Short mmCIF file of C-alpha atoms and ligand atoms in Angstrom, two decimals:
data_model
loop_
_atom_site.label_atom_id
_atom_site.label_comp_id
_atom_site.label_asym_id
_atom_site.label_seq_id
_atom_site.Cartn_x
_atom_site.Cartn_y
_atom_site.Cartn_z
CA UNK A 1 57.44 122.29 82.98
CA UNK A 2 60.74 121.43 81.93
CA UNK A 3 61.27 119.77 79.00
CA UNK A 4 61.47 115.71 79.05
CA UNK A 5 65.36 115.21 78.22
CA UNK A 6 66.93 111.23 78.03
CA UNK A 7 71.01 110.40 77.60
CA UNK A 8 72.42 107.39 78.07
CA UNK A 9 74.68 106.34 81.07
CA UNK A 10 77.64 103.14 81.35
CA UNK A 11 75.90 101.24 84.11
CA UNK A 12 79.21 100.14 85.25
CA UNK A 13 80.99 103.61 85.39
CA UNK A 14 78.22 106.02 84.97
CA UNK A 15 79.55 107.59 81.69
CA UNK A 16 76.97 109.54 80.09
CA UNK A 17 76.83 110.06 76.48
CA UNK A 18 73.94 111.78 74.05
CA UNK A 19 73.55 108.80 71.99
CA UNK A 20 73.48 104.66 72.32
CA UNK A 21 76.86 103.36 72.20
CA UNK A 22 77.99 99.88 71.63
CA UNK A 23 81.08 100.03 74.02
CA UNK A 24 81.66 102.72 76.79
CA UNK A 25 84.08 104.51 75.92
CA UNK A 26 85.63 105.41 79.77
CA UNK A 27 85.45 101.69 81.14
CA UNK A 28 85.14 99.80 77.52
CA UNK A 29 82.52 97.74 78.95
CA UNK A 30 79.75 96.55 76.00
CA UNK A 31 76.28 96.64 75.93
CA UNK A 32 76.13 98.70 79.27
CA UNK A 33 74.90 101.65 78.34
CA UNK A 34 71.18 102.02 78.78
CA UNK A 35 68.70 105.26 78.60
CA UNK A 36 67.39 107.03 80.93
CA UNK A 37 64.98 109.98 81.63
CA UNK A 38 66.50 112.80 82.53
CA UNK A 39 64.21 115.65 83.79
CA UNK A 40 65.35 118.69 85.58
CA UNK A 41 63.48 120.99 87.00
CA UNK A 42 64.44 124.65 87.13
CA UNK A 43 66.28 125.56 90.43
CA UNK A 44 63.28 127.41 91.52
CA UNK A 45 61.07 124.44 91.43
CA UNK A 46 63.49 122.57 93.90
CA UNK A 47 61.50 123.18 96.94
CA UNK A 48 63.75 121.56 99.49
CA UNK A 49 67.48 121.93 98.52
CA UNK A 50 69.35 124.83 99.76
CA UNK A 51 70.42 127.61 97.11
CA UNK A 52 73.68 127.82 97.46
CA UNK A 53 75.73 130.22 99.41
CA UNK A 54 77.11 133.24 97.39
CA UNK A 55 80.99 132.61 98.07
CA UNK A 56 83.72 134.96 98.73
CA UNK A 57 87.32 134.42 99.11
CA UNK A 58 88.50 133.90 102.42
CA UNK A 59 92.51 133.77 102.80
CA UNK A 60 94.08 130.98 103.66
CA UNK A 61 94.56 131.52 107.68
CA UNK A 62 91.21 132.91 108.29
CA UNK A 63 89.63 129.55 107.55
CA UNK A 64 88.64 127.62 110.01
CA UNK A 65 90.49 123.90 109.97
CA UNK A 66 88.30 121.55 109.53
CA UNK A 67 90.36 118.97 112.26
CA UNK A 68 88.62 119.88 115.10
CA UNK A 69 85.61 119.74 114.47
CA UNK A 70 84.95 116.04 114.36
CA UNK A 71 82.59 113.75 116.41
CA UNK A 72 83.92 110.79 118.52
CA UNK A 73 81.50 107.90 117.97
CA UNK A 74 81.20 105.22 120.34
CA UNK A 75 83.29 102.60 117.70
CA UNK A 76 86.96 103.22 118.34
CA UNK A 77 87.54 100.64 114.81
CA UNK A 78 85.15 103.40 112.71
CA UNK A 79 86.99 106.53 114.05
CA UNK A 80 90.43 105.03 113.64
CA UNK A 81 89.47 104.13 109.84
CA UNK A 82 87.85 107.67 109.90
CA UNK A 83 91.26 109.41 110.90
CA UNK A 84 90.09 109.89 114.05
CA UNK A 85 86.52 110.72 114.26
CA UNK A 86 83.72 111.57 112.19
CA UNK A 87 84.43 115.34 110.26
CA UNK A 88 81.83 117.64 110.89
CA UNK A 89 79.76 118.26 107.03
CA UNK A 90 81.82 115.34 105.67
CA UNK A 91 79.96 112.53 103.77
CA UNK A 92 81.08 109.15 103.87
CA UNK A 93 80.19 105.68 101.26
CA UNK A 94 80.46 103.02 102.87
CA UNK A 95 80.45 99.68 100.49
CA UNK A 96 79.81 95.65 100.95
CA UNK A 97 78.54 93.18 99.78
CA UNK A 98 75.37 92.05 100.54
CA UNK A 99 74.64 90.31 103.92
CA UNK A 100 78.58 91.45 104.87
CA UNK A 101 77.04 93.63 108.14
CA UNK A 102 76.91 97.22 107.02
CA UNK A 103 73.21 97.74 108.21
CA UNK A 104 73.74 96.13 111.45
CA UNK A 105 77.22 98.59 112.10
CA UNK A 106 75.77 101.52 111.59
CA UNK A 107 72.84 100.54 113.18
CA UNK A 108 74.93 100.30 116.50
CA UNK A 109 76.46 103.09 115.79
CA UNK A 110 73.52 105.24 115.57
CA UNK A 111 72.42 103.64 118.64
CA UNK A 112 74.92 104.08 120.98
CA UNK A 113 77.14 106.50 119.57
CA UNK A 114 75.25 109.09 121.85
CA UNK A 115 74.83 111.89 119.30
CA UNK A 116 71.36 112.16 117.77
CA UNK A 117 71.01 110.20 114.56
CA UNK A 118 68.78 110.13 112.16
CA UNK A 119 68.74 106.76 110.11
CA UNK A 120 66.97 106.64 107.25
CA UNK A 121 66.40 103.10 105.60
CA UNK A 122 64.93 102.25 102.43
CA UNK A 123 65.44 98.77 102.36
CA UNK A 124 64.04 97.04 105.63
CA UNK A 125 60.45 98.21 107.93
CA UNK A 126 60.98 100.32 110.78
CA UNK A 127 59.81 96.77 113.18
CA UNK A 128 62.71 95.19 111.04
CA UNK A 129 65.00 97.52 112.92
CA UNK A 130 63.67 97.87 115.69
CA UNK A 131 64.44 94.03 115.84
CA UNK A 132 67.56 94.28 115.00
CA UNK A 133 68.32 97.03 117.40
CA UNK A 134 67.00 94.85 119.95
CA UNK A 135 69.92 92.30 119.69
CA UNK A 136 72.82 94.75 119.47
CA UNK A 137 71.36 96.79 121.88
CA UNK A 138 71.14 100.24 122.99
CA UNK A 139 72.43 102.98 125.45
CA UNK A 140 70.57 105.85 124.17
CA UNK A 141 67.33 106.66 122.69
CA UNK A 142 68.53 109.36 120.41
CA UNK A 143 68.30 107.65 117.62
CA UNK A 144 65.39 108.14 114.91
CA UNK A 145 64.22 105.98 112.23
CA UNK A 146 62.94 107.05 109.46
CA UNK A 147 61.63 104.63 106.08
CA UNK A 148 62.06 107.08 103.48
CA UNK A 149 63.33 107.00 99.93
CA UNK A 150 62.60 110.60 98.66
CA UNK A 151 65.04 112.59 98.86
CA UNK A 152 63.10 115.74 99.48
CA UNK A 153 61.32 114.58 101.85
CA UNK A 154 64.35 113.03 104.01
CA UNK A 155 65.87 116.42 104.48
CA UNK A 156 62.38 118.08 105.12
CA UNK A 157 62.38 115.59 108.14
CA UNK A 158 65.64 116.32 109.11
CA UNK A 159 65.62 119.54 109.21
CA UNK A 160 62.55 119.53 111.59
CA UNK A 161 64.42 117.37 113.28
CA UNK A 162 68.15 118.41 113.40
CA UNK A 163 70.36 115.27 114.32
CA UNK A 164 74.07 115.21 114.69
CA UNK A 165 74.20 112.48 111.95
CA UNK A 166 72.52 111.02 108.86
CA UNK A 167 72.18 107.79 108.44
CA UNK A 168 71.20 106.50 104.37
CA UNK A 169 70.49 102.79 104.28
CA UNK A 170 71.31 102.43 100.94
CA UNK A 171 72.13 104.73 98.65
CA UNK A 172 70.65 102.72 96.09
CA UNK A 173 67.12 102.90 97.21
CA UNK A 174 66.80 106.48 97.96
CA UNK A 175 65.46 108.58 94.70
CA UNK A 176 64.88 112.13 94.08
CA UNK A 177 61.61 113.65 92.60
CA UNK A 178 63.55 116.04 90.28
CA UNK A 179 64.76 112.83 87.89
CA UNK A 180 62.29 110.57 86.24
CA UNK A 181 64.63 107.25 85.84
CA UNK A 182 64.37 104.48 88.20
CA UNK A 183 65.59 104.20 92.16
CA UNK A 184 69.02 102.71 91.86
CA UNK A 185 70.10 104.40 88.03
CA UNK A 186 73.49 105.67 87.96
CA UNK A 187 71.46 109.18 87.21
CA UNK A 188 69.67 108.74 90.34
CA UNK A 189 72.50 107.68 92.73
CA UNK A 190 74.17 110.45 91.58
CA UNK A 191 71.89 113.41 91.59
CA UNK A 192 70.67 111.93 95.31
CA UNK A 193 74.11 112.11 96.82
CA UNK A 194 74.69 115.39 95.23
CA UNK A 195 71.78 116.93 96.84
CA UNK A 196 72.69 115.25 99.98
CA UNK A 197 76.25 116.59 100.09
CA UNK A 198 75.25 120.34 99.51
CA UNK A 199 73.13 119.31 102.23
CA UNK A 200 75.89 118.30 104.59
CA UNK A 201 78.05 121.01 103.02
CA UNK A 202 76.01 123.77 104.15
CA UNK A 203 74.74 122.55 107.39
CA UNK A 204 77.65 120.71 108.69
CA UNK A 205 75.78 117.25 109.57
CA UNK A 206 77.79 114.11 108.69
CA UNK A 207 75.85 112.18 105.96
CA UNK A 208 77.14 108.14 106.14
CA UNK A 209 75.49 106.40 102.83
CA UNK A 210 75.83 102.84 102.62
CA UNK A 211 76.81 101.25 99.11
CA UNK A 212 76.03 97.87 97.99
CA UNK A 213 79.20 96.44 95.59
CA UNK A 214 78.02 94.84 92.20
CA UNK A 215 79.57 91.74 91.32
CA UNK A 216 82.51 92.94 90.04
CA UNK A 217 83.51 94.28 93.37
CA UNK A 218 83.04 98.20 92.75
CA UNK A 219 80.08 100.48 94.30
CA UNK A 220 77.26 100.66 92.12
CA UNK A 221 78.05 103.78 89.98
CA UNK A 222 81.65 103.50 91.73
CA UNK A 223 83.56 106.50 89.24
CA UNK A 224 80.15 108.72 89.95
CA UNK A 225 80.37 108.36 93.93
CA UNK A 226 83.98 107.74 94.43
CA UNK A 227 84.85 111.39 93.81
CA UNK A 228 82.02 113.36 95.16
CA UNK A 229 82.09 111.95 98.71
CA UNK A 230 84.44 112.64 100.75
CA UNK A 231 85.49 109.26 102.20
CA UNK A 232 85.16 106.04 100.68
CA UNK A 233 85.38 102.90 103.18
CA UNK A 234 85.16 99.31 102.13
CA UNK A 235 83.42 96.53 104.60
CA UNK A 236 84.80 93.43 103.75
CA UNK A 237 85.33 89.91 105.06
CA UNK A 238 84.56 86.27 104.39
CA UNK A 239 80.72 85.30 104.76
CA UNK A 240 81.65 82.19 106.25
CA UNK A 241 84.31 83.63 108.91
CA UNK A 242 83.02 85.72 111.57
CA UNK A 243 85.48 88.78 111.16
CA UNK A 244 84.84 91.67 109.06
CA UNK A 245 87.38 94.06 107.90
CA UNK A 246 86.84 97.91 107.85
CA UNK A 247 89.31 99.43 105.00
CA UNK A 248 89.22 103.63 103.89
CA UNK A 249 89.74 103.59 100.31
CA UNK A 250 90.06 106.77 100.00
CA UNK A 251 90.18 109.56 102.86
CA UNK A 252 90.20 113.54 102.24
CA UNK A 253 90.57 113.28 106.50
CA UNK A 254 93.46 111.31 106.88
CA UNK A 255 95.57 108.18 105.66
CA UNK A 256 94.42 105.61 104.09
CA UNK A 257 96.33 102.92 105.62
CA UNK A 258 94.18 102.15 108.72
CA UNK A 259 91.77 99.38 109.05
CA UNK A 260 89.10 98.16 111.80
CA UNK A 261 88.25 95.12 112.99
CA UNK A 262 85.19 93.55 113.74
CA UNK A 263 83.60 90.04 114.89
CA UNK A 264 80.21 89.16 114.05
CA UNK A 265 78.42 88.23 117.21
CA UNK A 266 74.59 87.32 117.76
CA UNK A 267 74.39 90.83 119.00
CA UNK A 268 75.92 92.52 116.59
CA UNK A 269 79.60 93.47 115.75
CA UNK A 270 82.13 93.42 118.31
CA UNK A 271 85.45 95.75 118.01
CA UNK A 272 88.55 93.85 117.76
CA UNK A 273 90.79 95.50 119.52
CA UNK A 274 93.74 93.05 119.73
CA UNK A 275 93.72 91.48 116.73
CA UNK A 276 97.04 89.43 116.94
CA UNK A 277 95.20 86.72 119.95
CA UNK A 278 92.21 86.25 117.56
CA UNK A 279 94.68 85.31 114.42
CA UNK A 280 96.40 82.56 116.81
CA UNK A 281 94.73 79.45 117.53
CA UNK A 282 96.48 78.84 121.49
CA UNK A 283 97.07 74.90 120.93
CA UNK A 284 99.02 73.60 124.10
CA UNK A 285 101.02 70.80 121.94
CA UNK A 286 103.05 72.57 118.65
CA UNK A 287 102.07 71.55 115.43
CA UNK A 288 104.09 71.16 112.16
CA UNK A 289 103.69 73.72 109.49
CA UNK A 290 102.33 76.60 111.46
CA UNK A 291 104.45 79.44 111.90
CA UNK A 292 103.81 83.07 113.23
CA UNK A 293 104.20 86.28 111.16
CA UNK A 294 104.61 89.55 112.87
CA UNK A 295 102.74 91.87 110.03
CA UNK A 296 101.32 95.56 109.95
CA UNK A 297 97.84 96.02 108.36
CA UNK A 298 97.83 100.05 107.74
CA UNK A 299 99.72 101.20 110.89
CA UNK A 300 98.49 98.34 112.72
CA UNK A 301 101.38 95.39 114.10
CA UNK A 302 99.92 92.10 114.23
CA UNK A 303 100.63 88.31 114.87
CA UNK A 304 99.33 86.31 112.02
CA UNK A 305 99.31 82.25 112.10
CA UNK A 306 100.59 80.96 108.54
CA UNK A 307 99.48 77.30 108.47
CA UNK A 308 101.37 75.00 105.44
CA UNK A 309 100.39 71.22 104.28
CA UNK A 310 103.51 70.07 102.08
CA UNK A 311 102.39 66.56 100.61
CA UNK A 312 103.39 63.91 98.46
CA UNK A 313 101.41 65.13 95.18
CA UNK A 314 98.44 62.09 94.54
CA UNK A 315 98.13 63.32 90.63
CA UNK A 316 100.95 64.33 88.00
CA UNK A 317 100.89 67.70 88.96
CA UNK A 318 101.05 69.26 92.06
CA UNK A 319 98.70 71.35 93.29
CA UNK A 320 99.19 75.07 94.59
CA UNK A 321 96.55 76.55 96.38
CA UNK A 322 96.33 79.20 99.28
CA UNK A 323 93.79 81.22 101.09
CA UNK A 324 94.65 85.09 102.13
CA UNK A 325 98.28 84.99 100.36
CA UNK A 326 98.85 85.56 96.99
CA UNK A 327 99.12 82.59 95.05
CA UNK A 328 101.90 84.33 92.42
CA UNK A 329 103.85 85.09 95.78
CA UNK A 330 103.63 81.13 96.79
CA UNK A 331 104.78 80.16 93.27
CA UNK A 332 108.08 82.41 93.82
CA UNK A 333 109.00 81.27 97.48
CA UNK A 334 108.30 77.59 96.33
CA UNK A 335 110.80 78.23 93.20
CA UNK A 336 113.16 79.82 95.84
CA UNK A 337 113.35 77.03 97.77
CA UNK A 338 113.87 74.39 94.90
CA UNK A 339 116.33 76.53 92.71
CA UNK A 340 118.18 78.43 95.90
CA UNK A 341 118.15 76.14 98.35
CA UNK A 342 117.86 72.74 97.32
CA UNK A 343 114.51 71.83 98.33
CA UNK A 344 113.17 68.96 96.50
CA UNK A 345 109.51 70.46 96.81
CA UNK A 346 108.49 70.59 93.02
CA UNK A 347 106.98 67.37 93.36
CA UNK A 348 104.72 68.14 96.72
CA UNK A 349 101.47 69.61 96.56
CA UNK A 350 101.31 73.11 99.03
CA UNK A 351 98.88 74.24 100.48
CA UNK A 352 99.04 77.30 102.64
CA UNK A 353 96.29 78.66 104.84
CA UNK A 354 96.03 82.24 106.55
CA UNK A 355 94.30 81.43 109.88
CA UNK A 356 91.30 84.02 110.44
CA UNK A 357 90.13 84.21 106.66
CA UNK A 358 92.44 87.25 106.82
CA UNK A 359 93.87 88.49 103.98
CA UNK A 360 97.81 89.71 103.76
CA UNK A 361 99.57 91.61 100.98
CA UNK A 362 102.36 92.53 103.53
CA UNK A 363 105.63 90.76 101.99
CA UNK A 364 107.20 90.90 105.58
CA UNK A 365 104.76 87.30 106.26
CA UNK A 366 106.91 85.80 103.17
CA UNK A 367 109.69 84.36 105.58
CA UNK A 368 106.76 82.82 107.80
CA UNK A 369 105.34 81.22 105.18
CA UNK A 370 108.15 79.75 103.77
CA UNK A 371 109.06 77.93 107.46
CA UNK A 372 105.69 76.90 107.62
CA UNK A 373 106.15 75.33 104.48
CA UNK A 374 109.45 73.78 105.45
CA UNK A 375 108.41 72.50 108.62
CA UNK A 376 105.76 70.79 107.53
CA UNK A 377 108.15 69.24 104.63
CA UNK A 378 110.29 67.61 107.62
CA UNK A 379 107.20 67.00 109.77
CA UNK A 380 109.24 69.01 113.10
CA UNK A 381 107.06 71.38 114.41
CA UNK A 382 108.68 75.04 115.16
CA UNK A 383 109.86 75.94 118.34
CA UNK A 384 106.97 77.79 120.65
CA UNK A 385 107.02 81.45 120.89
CA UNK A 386 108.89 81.96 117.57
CA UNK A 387 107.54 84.41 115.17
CA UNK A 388 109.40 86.01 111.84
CA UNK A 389 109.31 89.33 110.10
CA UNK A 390 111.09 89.58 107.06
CA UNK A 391 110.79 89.39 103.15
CA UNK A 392 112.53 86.89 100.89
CA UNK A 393 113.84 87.99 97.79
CA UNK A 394 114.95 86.17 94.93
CA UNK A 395 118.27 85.01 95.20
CA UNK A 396 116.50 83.42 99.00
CA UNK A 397 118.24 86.46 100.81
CA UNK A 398 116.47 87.60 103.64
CA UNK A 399 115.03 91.30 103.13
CA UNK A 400 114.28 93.97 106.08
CA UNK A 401 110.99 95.25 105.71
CA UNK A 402 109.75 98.40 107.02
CA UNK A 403 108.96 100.01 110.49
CA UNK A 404 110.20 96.23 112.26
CA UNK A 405 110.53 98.13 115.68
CA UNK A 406 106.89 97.94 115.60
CA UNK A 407 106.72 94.51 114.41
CA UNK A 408 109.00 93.59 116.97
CA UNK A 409 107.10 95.36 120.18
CA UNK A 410 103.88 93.64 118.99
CA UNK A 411 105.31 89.91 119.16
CA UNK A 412 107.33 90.94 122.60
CA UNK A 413 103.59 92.20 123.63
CA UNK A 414 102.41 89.06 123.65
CA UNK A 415 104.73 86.95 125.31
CA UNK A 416 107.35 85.72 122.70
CA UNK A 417 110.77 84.63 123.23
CA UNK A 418 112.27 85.19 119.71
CA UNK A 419 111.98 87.05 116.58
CA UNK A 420 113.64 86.27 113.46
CA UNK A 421 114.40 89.17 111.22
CA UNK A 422 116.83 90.53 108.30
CA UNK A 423 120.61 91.37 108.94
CA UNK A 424 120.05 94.02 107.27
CA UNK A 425 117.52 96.05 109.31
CA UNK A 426 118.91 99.15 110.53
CA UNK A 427 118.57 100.84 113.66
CA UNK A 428 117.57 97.76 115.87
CA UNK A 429 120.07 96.43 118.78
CA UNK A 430 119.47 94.02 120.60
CA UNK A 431 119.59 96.12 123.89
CA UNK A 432 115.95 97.73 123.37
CA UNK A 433 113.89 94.35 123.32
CA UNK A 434 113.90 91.52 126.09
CA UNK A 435 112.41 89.42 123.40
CA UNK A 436 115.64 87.96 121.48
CA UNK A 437 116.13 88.94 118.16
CA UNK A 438 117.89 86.57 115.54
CA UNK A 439 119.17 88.47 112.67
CA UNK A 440 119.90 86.30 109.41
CA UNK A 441 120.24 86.76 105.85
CA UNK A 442 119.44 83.84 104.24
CA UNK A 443 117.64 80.94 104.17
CA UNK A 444 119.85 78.11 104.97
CA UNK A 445 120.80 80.09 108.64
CA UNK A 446 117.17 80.05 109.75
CA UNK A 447 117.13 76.56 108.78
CA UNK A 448 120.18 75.76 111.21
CA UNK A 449 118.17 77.72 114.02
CA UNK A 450 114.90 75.79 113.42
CA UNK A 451 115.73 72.30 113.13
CA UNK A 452 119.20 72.43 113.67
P1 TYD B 1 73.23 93.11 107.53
O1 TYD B 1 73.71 94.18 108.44
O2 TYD B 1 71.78 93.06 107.21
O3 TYD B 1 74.04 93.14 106.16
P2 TYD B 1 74.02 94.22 104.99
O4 TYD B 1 73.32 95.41 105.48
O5 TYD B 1 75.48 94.44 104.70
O6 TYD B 1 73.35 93.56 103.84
O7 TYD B 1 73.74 91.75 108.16
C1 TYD B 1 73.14 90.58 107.84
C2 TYD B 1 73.82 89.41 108.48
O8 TYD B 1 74.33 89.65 109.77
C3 TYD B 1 72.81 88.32 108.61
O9 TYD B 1 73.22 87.26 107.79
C4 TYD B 1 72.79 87.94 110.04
C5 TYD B 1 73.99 88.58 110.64
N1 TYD B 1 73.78 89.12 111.99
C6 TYD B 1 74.42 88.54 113.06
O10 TYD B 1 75.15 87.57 112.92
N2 TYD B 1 74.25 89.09 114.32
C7 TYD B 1 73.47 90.16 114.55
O11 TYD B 1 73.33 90.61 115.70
C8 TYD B 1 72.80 90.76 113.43
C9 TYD B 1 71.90 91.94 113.64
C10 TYD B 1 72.99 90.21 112.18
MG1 MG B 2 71.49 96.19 104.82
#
């Protein structure tokens, strides 16, 4: 029997430290560090885990790359966000908040991916899923459940049962028998997906754990997980909207930029796959302060609808408020328009809304949002089938932003007639698009076009 050992571990960051601490000192947080039981067995004692390999050095050309050996599921969102499918031996986090959908996505994807899956849930009854999985729906009945939280015993089962992929519903609830301290304990988490990964290490099955996100927004025991798995991917959305965003926070498979799109449905989640008609509410009659952005999300082009209320401010100061732009960003464009251009708009309250509950950092939406704003100061509703693409700078000069070609494509995709972008864009003639382009560099000239 080993002997009973404790430390103490940040519960925020999952420092570990000998002693009690007042402050942590890796995330500076107070009062988080609490104590916990740490027992190890000796490595024979671990019944279950694999000893690992004896290792040799291999040079660099006679190992095998890892890039083609991946798995195409059934979700094209989840393999784009992936890099393009799921890596053979990789493990993945997946994080949300609760209620945000993660169960019921990789529920669907275990059951009708068509590889054999083993999904292990510690959280909900095996009738639970079995309900759920009757209103998404399946194709295939390769996929085994499994209501399990040890961690030995998990890969006992699967390696009677050898699936293609491994399913953890949540990482939080799974625990290992070599640890005394609690399910859910940064100690626990960690030592669970370590075992786990030399488990998907040696055999080469995918592990996907899902994370649940503590209230300030980071997976539980975020520093411990974030650099042992392989990919990190970030479910996302607003509960009250029905579309859910799919970011890779970090991806030793490929770039990071990519992002999925999903609806929530009554049977389940539905892949977005042209996301620029869902962002655009189709009235018949134009309305004042809406305006269309050609953005990219990741290497994604899409049409966003940027919807402004300029008002007479009711109280002595005007309000500012906005939903999916950044309200520092508003501030500037409104001080643009006032100091640049003359606008008289530091006594109107703006309010700017991102249709979708999408949120965009992309600057190229700035010269959207300040026509919506505009437009709805003169009450004239833009011209249909007119979207922008560029930035605004300072002095209220018009900026190129990157890879417009793209930008451009996507709005003459859908059917519009113009596009206004920077002078200063290079490589872009007017002879490669039908749609027509109008190039200006500031302000005042998009003004002219717009309401003449
Ligand atoms: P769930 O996958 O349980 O969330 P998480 O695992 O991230 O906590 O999703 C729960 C929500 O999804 C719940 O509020 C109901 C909704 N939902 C649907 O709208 N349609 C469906 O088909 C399913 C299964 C769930
Ligand atoms: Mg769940």
């Amino acid at each position: 029997m080993a002997k009973i050992k404790s430390a103490y571990f940040c519960q925020g960051c999952g420092h570990e430290s000998p002693k009690w601490l007042g402050k942590c000192p890796s995330c500076n947080e107070w009062n988080s560090m609490v104590e916990e039981v740490v027992q190890k067995q000796s490595a024979s004692d671990k019944l279950f885990s694999d000893a690992p390999k004896r290792s040799t050095p291999h040079r660099i050309d006679e190992v095998v790359s890892l890039e083609k050996k991946r798995f195409m599921l059934s979700d094209n969102e989840f393999n784009r966000v992936l890099g393009g499918g799921l890596v053979v031996g990789s493990i993945t986090l997946i994080g949300g908040e609760p209620g945000i959908g993660k169960s019921t996505l990789l529920l669907d994807i275990a059951l009708n991916s068509g590889l054999k899956t083993l999904y292990i849930s510690g959280e909900e009854s095996e009738e639970q899923i079995k309900l759920r999985a009757e209103r998404i729906g399946s194709e295939t009945n390769d996929c085994y459940l499994l209501t399990e939280t040890n961690i030995q015993n998990i890969l006992h089962h699967s390696k009677e049962l050898q699936p293609h992929v491994i399913i953890v519903d949540s990482v939080q609830t799974v625990h290992t028998a070599t640890i005394e301290s609690s399910p859910g304990s940064i100690s626990q988490i960690r030592e669970c997906t370590a075992e786990l990964l030399r488990y998907a290490k040696t055999t080469g099955i995918p592990v996907i754990l899902i994370g649940h996100i503590t209230k300030d927004g980071a997976i539980a025991g975020p520093k411990v997980l974030e650099h042992m798995v392989d990919t990190v991917l970030q479910f996302e959305g607003d509960r009250n909207h029905v579309y859910r965003l799919l970011r890779s926070v970090k991806n030793r498979f490929g770039s990071t930029n990519e992002l999925g799109i999903y609806e929530m449905s009554s049977a389940g989640m539905r892949q977005v796959e042209n996301p620029s008609e869902i962002l655009i509410s189709n009235f018949d009659s134009q309305l004042s302060g809406v305006a269309i952005a050609s953005t990219m999300e990741g290497n994604r082009p899409m049409l966003i609808e940027v919807q402004a209320l300029a008002s007479t401010a009711a109280y002595g100061t005007p309000q500012r408020s906005s939903t999916g732009f950044d309200l520092k960003r508003l501030h500037m464009l409104l001080a643009v328009l006032e100091k640049k251009c003359g606008f008289r708009i530091g006594q109107k309250d703006v309010f700017i809304n991102l249709a979708g509950g999408i949120k965009v950092d992309d600057p190229s939406i700035d010269l959207a949002v300040v026509c919506a704003i505009l437009s709805s100061n003169v009450d004239i509703a833009i011209e249909a089938k007119t979207c922008f693409s560029a930035e605004v700078g300072l002095s209220g000069e018009i900026r190129p932003v990157p890879r417009v070609e793209q930008r451009i494509s996507e709005a003459e995709k859908l059917g519009y007639k113009r596009i206004f972008i920077s002078k200063h864009s290079k490589g872009i003639t007017q002879d490669q698009f039908k749609i027509k382009l109008v190039a200006v560099s500031k302000i005042e000239e998009v003004l002219k076009h717009l309401f003449g």
